[in-house]
Each structure stands twice: as structure tokens, then as C-alpha cells.
XYZ file of C-alpha atoms in Angstrom:
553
model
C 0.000 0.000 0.000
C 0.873 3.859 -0.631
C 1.631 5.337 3.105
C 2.634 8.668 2.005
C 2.720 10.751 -1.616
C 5.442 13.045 -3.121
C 4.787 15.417 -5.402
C 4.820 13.063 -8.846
C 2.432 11.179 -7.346
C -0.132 13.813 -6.396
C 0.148 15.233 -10.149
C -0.494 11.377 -11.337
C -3.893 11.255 -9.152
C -4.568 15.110 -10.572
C -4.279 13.495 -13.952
C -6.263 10.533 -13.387
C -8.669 12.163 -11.684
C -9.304 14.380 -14.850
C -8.849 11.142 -16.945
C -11.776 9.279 -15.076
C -14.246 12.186 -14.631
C -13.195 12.805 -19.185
C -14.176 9.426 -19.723
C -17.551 9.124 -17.364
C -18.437 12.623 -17.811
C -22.071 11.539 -20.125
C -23.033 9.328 -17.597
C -22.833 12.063 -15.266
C -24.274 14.863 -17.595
C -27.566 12.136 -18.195
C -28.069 12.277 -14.201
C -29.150 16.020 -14.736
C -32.934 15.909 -13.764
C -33.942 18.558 -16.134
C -34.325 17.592 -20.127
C -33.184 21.064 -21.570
C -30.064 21.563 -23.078
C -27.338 22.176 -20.419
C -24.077 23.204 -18.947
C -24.283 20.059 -17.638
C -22.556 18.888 -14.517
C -20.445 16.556 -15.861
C -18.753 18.583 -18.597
C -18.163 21.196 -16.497
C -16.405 18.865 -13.663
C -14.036 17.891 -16.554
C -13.446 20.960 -18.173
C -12.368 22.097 -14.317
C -10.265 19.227 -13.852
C -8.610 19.119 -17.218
C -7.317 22.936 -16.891
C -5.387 21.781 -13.798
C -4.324 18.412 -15.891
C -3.323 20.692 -18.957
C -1.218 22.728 -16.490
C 0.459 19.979 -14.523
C 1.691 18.525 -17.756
C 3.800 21.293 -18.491
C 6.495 20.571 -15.222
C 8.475 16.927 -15.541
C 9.492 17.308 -11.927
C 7.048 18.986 -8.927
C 7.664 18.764 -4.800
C 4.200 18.237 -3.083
C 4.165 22.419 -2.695
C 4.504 22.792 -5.877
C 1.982 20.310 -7.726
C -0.940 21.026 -4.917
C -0.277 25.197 -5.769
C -0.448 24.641 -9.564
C -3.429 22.611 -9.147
C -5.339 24.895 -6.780
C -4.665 27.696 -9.647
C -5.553 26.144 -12.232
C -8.960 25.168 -10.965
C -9.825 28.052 -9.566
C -9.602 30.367 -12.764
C -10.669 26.604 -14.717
C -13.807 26.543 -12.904
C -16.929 26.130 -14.784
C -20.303 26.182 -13.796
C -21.353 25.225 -10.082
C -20.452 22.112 -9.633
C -16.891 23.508 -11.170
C -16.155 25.843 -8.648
C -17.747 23.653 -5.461
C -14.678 21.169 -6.845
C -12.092 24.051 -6.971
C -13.090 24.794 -3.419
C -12.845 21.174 -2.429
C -9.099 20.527 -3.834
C -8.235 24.337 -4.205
C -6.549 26.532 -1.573
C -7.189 25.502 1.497
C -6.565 21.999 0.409
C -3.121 22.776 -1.081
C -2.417 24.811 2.366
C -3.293 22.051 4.494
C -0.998 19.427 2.248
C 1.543 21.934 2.904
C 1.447 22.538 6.260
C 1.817 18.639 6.468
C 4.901 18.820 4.477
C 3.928 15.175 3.220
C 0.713 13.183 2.166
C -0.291 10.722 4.777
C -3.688 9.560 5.338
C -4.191 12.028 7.745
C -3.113 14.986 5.931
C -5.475 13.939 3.036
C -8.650 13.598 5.247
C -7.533 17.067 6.806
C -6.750 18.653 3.581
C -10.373 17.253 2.518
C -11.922 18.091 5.551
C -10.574 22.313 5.011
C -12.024 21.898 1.560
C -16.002 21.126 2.441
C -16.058 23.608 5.124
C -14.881 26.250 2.087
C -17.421 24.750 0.112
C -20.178 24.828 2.601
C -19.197 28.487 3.567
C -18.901 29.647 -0.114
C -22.905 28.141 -0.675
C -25.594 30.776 0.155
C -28.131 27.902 0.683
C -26.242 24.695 0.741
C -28.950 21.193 0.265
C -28.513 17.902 1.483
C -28.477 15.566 -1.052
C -25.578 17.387 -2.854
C -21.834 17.056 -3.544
C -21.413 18.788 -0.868
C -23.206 16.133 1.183
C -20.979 13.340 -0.253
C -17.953 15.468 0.600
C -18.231 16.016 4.028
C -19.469 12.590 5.037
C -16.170 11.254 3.126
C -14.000 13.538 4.619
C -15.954 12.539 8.109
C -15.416 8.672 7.333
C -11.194 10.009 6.284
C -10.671 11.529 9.618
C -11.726 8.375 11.675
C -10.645 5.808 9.114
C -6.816 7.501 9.441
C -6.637 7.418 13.122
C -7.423 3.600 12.240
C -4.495 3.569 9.821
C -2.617 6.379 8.484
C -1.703 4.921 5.099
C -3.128 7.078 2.745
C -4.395 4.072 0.317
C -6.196 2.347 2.973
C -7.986 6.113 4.005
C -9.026 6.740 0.425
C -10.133 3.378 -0.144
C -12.190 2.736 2.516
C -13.654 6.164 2.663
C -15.297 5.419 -1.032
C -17.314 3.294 0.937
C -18.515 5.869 2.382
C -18.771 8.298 -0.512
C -20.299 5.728 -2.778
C -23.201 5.090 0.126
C -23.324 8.940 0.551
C -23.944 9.347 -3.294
C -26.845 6.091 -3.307
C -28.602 7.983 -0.383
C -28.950 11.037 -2.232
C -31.998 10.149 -3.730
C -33.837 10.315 -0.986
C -32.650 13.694 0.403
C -33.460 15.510 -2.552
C -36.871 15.776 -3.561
C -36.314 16.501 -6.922
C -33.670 13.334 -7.279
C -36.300 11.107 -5.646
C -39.031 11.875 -8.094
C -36.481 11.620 -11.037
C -35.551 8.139 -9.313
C -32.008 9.269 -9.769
C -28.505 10.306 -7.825
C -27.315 13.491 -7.438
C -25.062 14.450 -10.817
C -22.026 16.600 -8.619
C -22.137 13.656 -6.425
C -21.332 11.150 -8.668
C -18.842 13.367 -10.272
C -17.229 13.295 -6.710
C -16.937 9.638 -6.415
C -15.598 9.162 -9.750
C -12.833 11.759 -9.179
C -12.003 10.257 -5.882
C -11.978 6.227 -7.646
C -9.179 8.007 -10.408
C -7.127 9.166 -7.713
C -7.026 5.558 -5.771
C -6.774 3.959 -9.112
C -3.427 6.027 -9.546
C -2.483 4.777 -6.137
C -2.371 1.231 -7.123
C -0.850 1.863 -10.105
C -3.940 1.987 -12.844
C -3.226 5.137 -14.493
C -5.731 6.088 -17.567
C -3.493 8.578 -19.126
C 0.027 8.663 -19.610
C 1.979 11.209 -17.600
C 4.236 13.103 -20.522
C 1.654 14.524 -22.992
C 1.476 13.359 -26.662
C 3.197 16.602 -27.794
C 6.295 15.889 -26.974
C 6.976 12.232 -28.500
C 5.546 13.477 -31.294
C 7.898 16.426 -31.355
C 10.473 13.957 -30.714
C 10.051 12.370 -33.832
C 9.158 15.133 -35.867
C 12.811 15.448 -37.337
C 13.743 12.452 -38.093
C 12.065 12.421 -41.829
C 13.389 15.138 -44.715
C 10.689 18.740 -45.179
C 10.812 17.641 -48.311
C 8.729 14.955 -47.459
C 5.927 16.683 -45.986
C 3.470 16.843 -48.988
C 1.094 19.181 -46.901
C 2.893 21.992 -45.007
C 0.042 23.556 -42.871
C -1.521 21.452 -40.024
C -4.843 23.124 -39.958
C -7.588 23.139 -36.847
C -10.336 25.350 -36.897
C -14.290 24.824 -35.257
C -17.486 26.164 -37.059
C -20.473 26.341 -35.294
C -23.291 25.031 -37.821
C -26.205 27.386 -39.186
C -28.617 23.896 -39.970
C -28.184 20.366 -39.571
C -27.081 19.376 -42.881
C -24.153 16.243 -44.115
C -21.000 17.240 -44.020
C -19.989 14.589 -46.965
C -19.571 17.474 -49.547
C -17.159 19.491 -47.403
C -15.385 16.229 -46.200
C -14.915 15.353 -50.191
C -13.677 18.728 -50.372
C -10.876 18.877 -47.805
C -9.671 15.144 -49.169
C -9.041 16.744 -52.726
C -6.594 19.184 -51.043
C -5.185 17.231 -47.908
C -4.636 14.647 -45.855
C -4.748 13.476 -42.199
C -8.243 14.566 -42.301
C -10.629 14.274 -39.172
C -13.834 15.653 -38.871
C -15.693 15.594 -35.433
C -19.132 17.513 -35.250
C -22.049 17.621 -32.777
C -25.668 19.334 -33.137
C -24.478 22.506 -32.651
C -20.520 22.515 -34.396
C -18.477 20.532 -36.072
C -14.172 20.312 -35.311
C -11.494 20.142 -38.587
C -8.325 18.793 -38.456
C -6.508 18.685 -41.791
C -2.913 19.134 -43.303
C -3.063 21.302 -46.087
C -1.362 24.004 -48.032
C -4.168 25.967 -48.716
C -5.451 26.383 -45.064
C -7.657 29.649 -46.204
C -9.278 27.164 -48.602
C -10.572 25.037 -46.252
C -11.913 27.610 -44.031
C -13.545 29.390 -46.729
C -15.425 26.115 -47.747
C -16.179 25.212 -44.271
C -17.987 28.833 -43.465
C -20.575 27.828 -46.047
C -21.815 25.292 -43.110
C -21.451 28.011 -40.338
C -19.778 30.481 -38.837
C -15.906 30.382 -37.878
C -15.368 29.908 -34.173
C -11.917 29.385 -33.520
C -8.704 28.555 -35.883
C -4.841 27.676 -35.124
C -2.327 26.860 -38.250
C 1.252 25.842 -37.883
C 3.835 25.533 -40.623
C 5.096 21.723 -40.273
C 7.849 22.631 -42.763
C 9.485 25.315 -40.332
C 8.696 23.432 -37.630
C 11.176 20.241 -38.833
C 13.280 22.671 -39.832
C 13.986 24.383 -36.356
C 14.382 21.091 -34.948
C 16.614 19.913 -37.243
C 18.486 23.223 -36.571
C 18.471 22.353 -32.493
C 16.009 25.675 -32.537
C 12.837 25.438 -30.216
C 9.574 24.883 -32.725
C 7.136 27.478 -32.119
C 3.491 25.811 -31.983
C 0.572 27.300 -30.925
C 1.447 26.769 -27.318
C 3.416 29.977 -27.587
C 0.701 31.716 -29.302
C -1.695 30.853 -26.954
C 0.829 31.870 -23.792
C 1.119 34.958 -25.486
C -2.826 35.626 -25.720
C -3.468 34.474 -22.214
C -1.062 37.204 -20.865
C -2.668 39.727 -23.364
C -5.992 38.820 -21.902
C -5.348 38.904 -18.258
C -3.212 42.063 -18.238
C -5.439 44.940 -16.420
C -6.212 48.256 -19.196
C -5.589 51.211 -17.251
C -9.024 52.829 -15.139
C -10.059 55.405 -16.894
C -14.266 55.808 -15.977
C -15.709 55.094 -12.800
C -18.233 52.127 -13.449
C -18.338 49.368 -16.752
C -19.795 46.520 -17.063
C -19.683 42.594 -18.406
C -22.363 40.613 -19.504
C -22.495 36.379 -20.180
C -24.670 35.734 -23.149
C -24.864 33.731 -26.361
C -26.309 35.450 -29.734
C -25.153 38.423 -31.808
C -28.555 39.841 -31.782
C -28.441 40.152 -27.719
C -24.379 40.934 -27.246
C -25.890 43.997 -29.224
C -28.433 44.927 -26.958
C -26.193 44.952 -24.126
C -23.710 46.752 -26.001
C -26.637 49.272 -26.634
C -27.330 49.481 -22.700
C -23.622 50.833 -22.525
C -21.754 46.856 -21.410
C -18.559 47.286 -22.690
C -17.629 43.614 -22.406
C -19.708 40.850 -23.771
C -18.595 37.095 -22.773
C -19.909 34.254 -24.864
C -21.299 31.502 -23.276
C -24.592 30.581 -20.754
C -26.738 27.684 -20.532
C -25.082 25.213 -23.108
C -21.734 26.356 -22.518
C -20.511 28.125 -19.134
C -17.770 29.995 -18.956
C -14.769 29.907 -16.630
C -13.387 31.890 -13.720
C -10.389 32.961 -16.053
C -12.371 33.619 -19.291
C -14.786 36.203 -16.607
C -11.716 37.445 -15.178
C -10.133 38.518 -18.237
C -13.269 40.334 -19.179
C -13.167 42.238 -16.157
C -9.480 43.109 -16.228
C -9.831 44.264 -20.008
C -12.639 47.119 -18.627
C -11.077 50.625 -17.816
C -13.294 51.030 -15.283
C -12.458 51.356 -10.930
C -15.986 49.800 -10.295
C -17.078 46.851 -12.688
C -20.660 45.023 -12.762
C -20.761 41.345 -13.905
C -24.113 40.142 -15.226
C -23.916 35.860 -15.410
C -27.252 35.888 -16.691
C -27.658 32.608 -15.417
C -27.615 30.944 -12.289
C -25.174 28.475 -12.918
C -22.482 30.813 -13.916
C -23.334 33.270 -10.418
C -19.978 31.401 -8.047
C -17.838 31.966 -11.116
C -18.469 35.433 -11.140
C -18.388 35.794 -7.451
C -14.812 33.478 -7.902
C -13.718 36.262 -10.369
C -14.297 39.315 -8.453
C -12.328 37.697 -5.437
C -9.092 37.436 -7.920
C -9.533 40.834 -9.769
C -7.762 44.443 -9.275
C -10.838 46.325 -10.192
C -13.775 47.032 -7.443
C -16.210 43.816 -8.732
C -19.880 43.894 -8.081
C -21.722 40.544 -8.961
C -25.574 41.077 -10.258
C -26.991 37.882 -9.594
C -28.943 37.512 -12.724
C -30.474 34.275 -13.679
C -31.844 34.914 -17.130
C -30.747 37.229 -19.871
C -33.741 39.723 -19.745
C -32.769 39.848 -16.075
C -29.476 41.162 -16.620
C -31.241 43.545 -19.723
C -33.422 45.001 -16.393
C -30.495 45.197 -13.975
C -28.626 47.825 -16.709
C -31.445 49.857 -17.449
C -31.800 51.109 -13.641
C -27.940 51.725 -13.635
C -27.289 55.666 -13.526
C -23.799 56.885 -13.588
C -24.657 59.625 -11.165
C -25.773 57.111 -8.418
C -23.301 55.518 -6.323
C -21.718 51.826 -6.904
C -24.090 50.694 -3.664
C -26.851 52.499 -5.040
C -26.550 51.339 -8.340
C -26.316 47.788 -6.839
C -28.960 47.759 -4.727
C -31.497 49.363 -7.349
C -30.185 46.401 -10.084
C -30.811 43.972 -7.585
C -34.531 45.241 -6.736
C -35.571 44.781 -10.080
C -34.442 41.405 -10.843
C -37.647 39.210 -8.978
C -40.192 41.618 -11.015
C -38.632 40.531 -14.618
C -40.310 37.151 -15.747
C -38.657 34.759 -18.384
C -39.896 32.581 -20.601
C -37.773 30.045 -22.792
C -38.983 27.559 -25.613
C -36.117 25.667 -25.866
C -36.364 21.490 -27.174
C -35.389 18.123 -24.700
C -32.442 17.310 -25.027
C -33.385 13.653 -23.583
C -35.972 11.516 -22.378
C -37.511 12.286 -18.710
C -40.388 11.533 -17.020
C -40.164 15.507 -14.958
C -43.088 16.936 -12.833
C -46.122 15.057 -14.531
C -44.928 15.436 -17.905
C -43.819 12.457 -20.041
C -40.699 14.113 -22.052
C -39.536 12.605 -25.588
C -36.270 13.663 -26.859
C -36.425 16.521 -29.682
C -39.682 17.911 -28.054
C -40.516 21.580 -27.690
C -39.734 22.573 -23.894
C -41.407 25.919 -22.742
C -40.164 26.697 -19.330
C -41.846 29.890 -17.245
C -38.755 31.091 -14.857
C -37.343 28.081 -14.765
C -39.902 26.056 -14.225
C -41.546 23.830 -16.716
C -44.875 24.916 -18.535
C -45.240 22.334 -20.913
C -43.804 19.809 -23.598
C -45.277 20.239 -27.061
C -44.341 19.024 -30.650
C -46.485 22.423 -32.117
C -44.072 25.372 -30.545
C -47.590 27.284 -31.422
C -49.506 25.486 -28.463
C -46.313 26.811 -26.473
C -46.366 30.508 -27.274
C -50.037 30.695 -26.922
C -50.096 29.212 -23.454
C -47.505 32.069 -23.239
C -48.928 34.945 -24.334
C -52.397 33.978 -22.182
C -50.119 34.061 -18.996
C -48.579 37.551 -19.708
C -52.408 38.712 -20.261
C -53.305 37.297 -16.976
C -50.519 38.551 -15.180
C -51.125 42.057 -15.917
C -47.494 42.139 -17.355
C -47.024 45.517 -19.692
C -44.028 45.549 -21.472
C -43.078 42.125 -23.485
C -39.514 41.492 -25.729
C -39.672 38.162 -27.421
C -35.865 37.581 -28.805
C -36.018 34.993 -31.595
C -33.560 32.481 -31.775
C -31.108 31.592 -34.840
C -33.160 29.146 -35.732
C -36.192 30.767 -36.212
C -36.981 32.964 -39.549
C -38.087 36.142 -40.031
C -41.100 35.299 -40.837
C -41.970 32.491 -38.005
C -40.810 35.347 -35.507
C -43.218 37.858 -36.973
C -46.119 35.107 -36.580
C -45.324 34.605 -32.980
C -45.282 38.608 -32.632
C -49.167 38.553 -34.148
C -49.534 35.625 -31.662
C -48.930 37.752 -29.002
C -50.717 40.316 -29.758
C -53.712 39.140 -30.773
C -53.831 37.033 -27.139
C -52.150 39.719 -24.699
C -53.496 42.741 -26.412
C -53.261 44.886 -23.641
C -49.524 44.701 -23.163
C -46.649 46.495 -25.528
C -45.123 43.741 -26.929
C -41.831 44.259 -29.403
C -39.455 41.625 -31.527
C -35.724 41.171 -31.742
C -33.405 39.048 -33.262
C -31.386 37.584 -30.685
C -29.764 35.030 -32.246
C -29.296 32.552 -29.431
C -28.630 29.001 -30.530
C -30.486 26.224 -28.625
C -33.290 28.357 -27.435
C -35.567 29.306 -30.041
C -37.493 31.820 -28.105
C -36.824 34.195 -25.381
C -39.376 36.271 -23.643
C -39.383 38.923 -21.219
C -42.547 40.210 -19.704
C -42.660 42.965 -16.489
């Protein structure tokens, strides 16, 4: 058995622990009780846990110190969604300060470590719930403490308090109301347990990933063949995200007739190219005729042999990317008292906050959250002393709050839930007021704006009396579910006869990019003809994956 760890062992149980949680991360995601499309719990987890992997990888040799600082780091600016930053609490600061205080990695220290972590956690949730992560983390690190003053060997503690953490997670279902009518465990939970099984799996020696990243054999080799044999010179990556659903068989033709090495990975909402070409701008152009260009990295293979044929250090898009990230988090000098940041998705709405005066937008919300760093670096790029972060959605509220804890500017956190929320919250800002006043008055308005969504199910579920088939239309009244149609007609109507009930006055419906002009401007009649005694107005929004958004007050 494993009685104590060193450093190179701690970054293998990092690694595997980002490994396992990679690998199992559907089977968490499908434990979300809630059929709309999600930044689900799972894919956050191991987005959170693979920005600490990705930056272990880059030292051969780490002390304890060292390893536990670089992974408390690196999940606390990873940290996506929720369940991300309850796990950067669990294994972030105080963890890595209790490891060090122990100097080495004994049973004991790893329950204590543990232990620091869930009381951070517990303290950092306004409201924490049994039946939780949070509830399988503190009876495990409960079970650690007594199980290590049984035997300090670190295996035998982390062993034997799965037991514990895998009975935790099974009893979960009947703490949580909403798990025990779903019949299912808690998603951040499981993603718990699995972490924990990677690390003991690394223990005993079952590693799922290999310690010394791909790169560099790869890099190793790279020189050992003539540039004159490289038919293609450009290695080529670049993501589109789709405007329809259609085959991809043309453009895949396409890129074979001027490459190789081709691999094309896509999804319902993008699609990933990998190709070695010498016409890089080529492929791109033929690619945007199936969307819209997302992201893009080319490197020369030719001048790549070449430098390390020469001895010289190949420049890959490692560097580039080093350079951007310290582009991105360098502070612009204050120059206005108050800005502002907004999360949301759609060109349609980045322009309406624009037009309430945000002068950063970050991309992302429900179907993709984004991460302490990438909020951060929005912050630190506004010339402002006093800066107000609209998440727009609730899952995205403790990376905000994680953001404003790291930044130099004067951070003020607007908890807003939905996008016409945060749309509210900016139109009672006034320069003149103070940066409490102006809080306090963004704040008060949030509970009187009501959302709507008509968004589709993104699986099967049997939720709150409603039998849910995948594809159907979702419609979803502040977060809670009004009904599950396959006419998105019966939806709107049901809709627009609440806003008339309500009394509500003033009604935005943001149409989605999947939605034409002329479907939006039947769903504006809609309205109108069944709330008539509200001002109702239509913009594009442009939000994938929700085809309708509506704001009523």
C-alpha cells in the first residue's frame, strides 16, 4: 500500500482524476434531472479538472508544494459552472495549504486537507442542500478523519472512505426531492466519487493517461524524416459552429481533394477540422458555407522540422496561446468610474447589451458556461475602478463571485439568472448614483422581470407530470416547466395567455437563430392578438439552442 505521496504522485492522481471524470463525464451529464439543453454537470467537472491536468503537464518534476499550488490555480480560474467551482473549493486553496502545512501526504493529511475543503465549500454556498456534492464530501472527509486514526496509510484512508462516498452518493436520492421523483442520484455527487476512484486507481498503479503529454513524443520524432517529405505543409484546426443540420460529406470530399490526415468531429451545434493542407484559407472558406468560424490555429510543419533539425525550439501554438493568455489577463488602465460585463450567447443580444452601454460581452450561458479565467479577463480588459458582472444565469453566479475575489478592479456581482434579467439590472444603472446604489437598485428589479424560454429536450424524462420525448418543444416559465409540445404554437399561446393574466405591460420576445423572419413575426401577431393589452416588441437575438426568449414585467 501507498503510506505517504510526493509530489509526482499527487500530479499522477490530478491526472487521473481528470482522466476518469473525461471518460464518465455523459453518464454524469444524463443524471441532470432537467431535459433542456445544459451546462451540464459533468462537462463542467471535466473541463475544471482538465485545466489543472493541462497545467500539470507542463512541469516533468514537482515537490508536493509545488503540484498542490499549480493545481489549486488552475482550478480556480478553470472553474466552470457550479459544480466547477464547489470542486475548486474542495481541492483548491485551502486543500493545497493544508498538504503543505503537512509537508507530506499521509492519510491524515489527506482527510484534513479534505476536511478544510467542504467547510470552504459549505461556507462559499448561500443555501447549501442535502443531497448534494457537498453532502458526499463532508461525510467522506468525516469517514477520512476516523478511518486515518485507524491507519494512516493514505491508500487504505481513500479506499475505505469510497465506501462511504459511494453510500453517501446512493442515499442522495432520498434527500433531494427533486432526485427522488427523477428516481435518480445526485449528478455533482457522482462526479465526486468518480474523481475520488481516479485518484485511488493512480495509487495502485492503474493510471488512464500517460503522464508526458502526446506533444512531446511526437515532437520527438518530428525530425527524423526530410521537409521535403511533408506533402502538406500547414496542419490546420479550426471549429465552425453550424447554421442547420445538414451532411457534411460534400465538405469532407472537399478537404480530401486538397489534404490529408483529415478528421472531422461535429455535434448538433458545431463541427471540429483537423486537416494538413497548403491551402489552409481554402478550407476555411469552404467550411464557413456550413457556419460560422469559431476558432482557428495553423502551424507551418515545414518550419517546424526545420527548427528542430536546426536544435532551434519549434514554435506551436502553445506559444501563441501563452502569449494571448497574458494579453488577456493584463489589467487596461481605469479610466471611468463604473463598466460593465455581460455572459450571453447570440449576436442579436451581445448587441443589446452593447446598446445598454456593457462594454464587455462574454460568450457563453446555458449550453456552454464559462470559466473563472475567461470572466476574469473580461473584467481586467474594462477601464473602469468599479465593474458590474451580469452571469445571466444561475449556474455561472460562483464563477463570477470566484472572479471578483481574484480581480484588481472594485467587482460587483448582479446575480442575474436569465438574460432579460441582466437587460433590467442595466437599465436602472445611472452613472450619477453611487456603486451601492446602483447595486442595490439592479438587484430590486431582478424578482419583477419574468422569463420565458422555448427551448427542445435534449433527452428523455419523465419531470413533474410530464412524459418528455427527446427533440420535443420545452417551454419553461422562470425556470420552471410549462409544458412539452411538438407544435411550438400550443407553447407561445399558453404564453402569451399568462402575460395577459398577469397584468405584465411591457413584453420582448428575442427569436432564436433558428427561427426565420417570418416564423418570428407570426409569434409577434400571436402575441398580440392574445395579450393585447400589453406592448409587446421583436428582436433578433440570435441565441442558438433556445428558439425563443421572452421577457414580460
Amino acid at each position: 500500500m501507498s503510506q505517504i505521496i510526493d509530489g509526482a504522485a499527487y500530479k499522477r492522481m490530478m491526472l487521473n482524476a481528470a482522466a476518469a471524470t473525461e471518460i464518465q463525464k455523459i453518464r454524469i451529464n444524463e443524471l441532470n434531472v432537467f431535459p433542456v439543453p445544459d451546462g451540464d454537470t459533468g462537462t463542467n467537472m471535466s473541463m475544471t479538472l482538465c485545466a489543472a491536468a493541462a497545467d500539470l503537464r507542463k512541469h516533468e518534476t514537482l515537490t508536493l508544494e509545488q503540484a498542490a499550488d499549480i493545481t489549486a490555480s488552475a482550478l480556480l480560474r478553470g472553474a466552470r459552472g457550479n459544480s466547477g467551482v464547489i470542486l475548486s473549493l474542495l481541492f483548491g486553496s485551502v486543500f493545497s495549504k493544508a498538504l503543505k502545512n503537512a509537508g507530506q501526504v499521509d492519510g491524515k493529511a489527506f482527510a484534513d486537507a479534505l476536511t478544510a475543503g467542504v467547510e470552504k465549500a459549505y461556507k462559499a454556498v448561500m443555501n447549501p442542500a442535502e443531497g448534494t456534492i457537498l453532502t458526499v464530501s463532508r461525510l467522506t472527509a468525516d469517514a477520512a478523519r476516523d478511518l486515518a486514526q485507524e491507519n494512516n496509510d493514505i491508500e487504505y484512508v481513500l479506499e475505505n472512505a469510497l465506501t462511504t462516498a459511494r453510500a453517501a452518493l446512493e442515499n442522495t436520492v432520498n434527500q433531494n426531492p427533486v432526485l427522488k421523483k427523477a428516481g435518480v442520484v445526485d449528478a455533482g455527487g457522482m462526479g465526486l466519487v468518480v474523481i475520488l476512484e481516479g485518484m485511488l486507481q493512480s495509487l495502485q498503479g492503474t493510471d488512464l493517461t500517460n503522464e508526458v503529454p502526446a506533444e512531446t513524443n511526437a515532437q520527438a520524432d518530428f525530425a527524423a524524416f526530410d521537409s521535403e517529405d511533408i506533402t502538406f505543409a500547414f496542419d490546420t484546426v479550426f471549429i465552425i459552429r453550424k447554421n442547420s443540420d445538414v451532411s457534411l460529406e460534400p465538405l469532407r470530399q472537399y478537404l480530401n481533394s486538397i489534404g490529408d490526415s483529415l478528421v472531422i468531429g461535429d455535434d448538433d451545434e458545431a463541427f471540429k477540422v483537423h486537416v494538413h493542407t497548403n491551402d489552409p484559407g481554402d478550407a476555411m472558406r469552404e467550411a464557413q458555407k456550413y457556419g460560422t468560424l469559431e476558432l482557428a490555429k495553423i502551424e507551418n510543419m515545414r518550419m517546424q522540422h526545420d527548427d528542430l533539425a536546426a536544435g532551434r525550439k519549434a514554435r506551436s501554438t502553445d506559444d501563441l496561446d501563452a502569449i494571448e493568455a497574458e494579453l488577456e489577463n493584463t489589467s487596461v488602465p481605469v479610466s471611468k468610474p463604473y463598466g460593465s460585463v455581460a455572459v450571453c450567447a447570440g449576436p442579436g443580444l451581445a448587441e443589446v447589451f452593447r446598446d445598454l452601454g456593457v462594454d464587455n460581452i462574454i460568450q457563453g450561458g446555458q449550453t456552454m458556461n464559462p470559466s473563472t479565467e475567461d470572466i476574469l479577463a473580461a473584467i481586467e480588459k474594462t477601464p473602469a475602478e468599479t465593474v458590474f458582472v451580469l452571469p445571466n444565469n444561475k449556474n455561472i453566479i460562483m464563477a463570477a463571485e470566484s472572479a471578483a475575489e481574484l480581480s484588481s478592479r472594485n467587482v460587483i456581482v448582479i446575480p442575474s439568472k436569465t438574460v432579460p434579467q441582466g437587460m433590467s439590472a442595466m437599465l436602472c444603472f445611472e452613472e450619477a448614483l453611487s456603486p451601492e446604489e446602483n447595486r442595490d437598485a439592479m438587484i430590486e428589479v431582478l424578482p419583477n422581470v419574468s422569463t420565458m424560454q422555448i427551448t427542445y429536450a435534449a433527452r428523455n424524462s419523465d419531470f413533474d407530470g410530464f412524459e418528455i420525448c427527446e427533440g420535443d418543444y420545452l417551454g419553461l416559465a422562470n425556470g420552471v416547466l410549462l409544458g412539452t409540445t411538438h407544435d411550438i404554437r400550443e407553447l407561445l399561446e399558453k404564453m402569451a395567455d399568462s402575460v395577459q393574466e398577469s397584468g405584465k405591460e411591457f413584453v420582448t420576445i428575442f427569436y432564436g437563430a433558428d427561427i426565420s423572419e417570418a416564423d418570428a413575426n407570426a409569434a409577434l401577431e400571436l402575441f398580440q392578438n392574445h395579450a393585447p393589452d400589453a406592448e409587446i416588441n421583436l428582436v433578433y437575438g440570435g441565441q442558438p439552442i433556445y428558439y425563443y426568449l421572452i421577457s414580460a414585467e
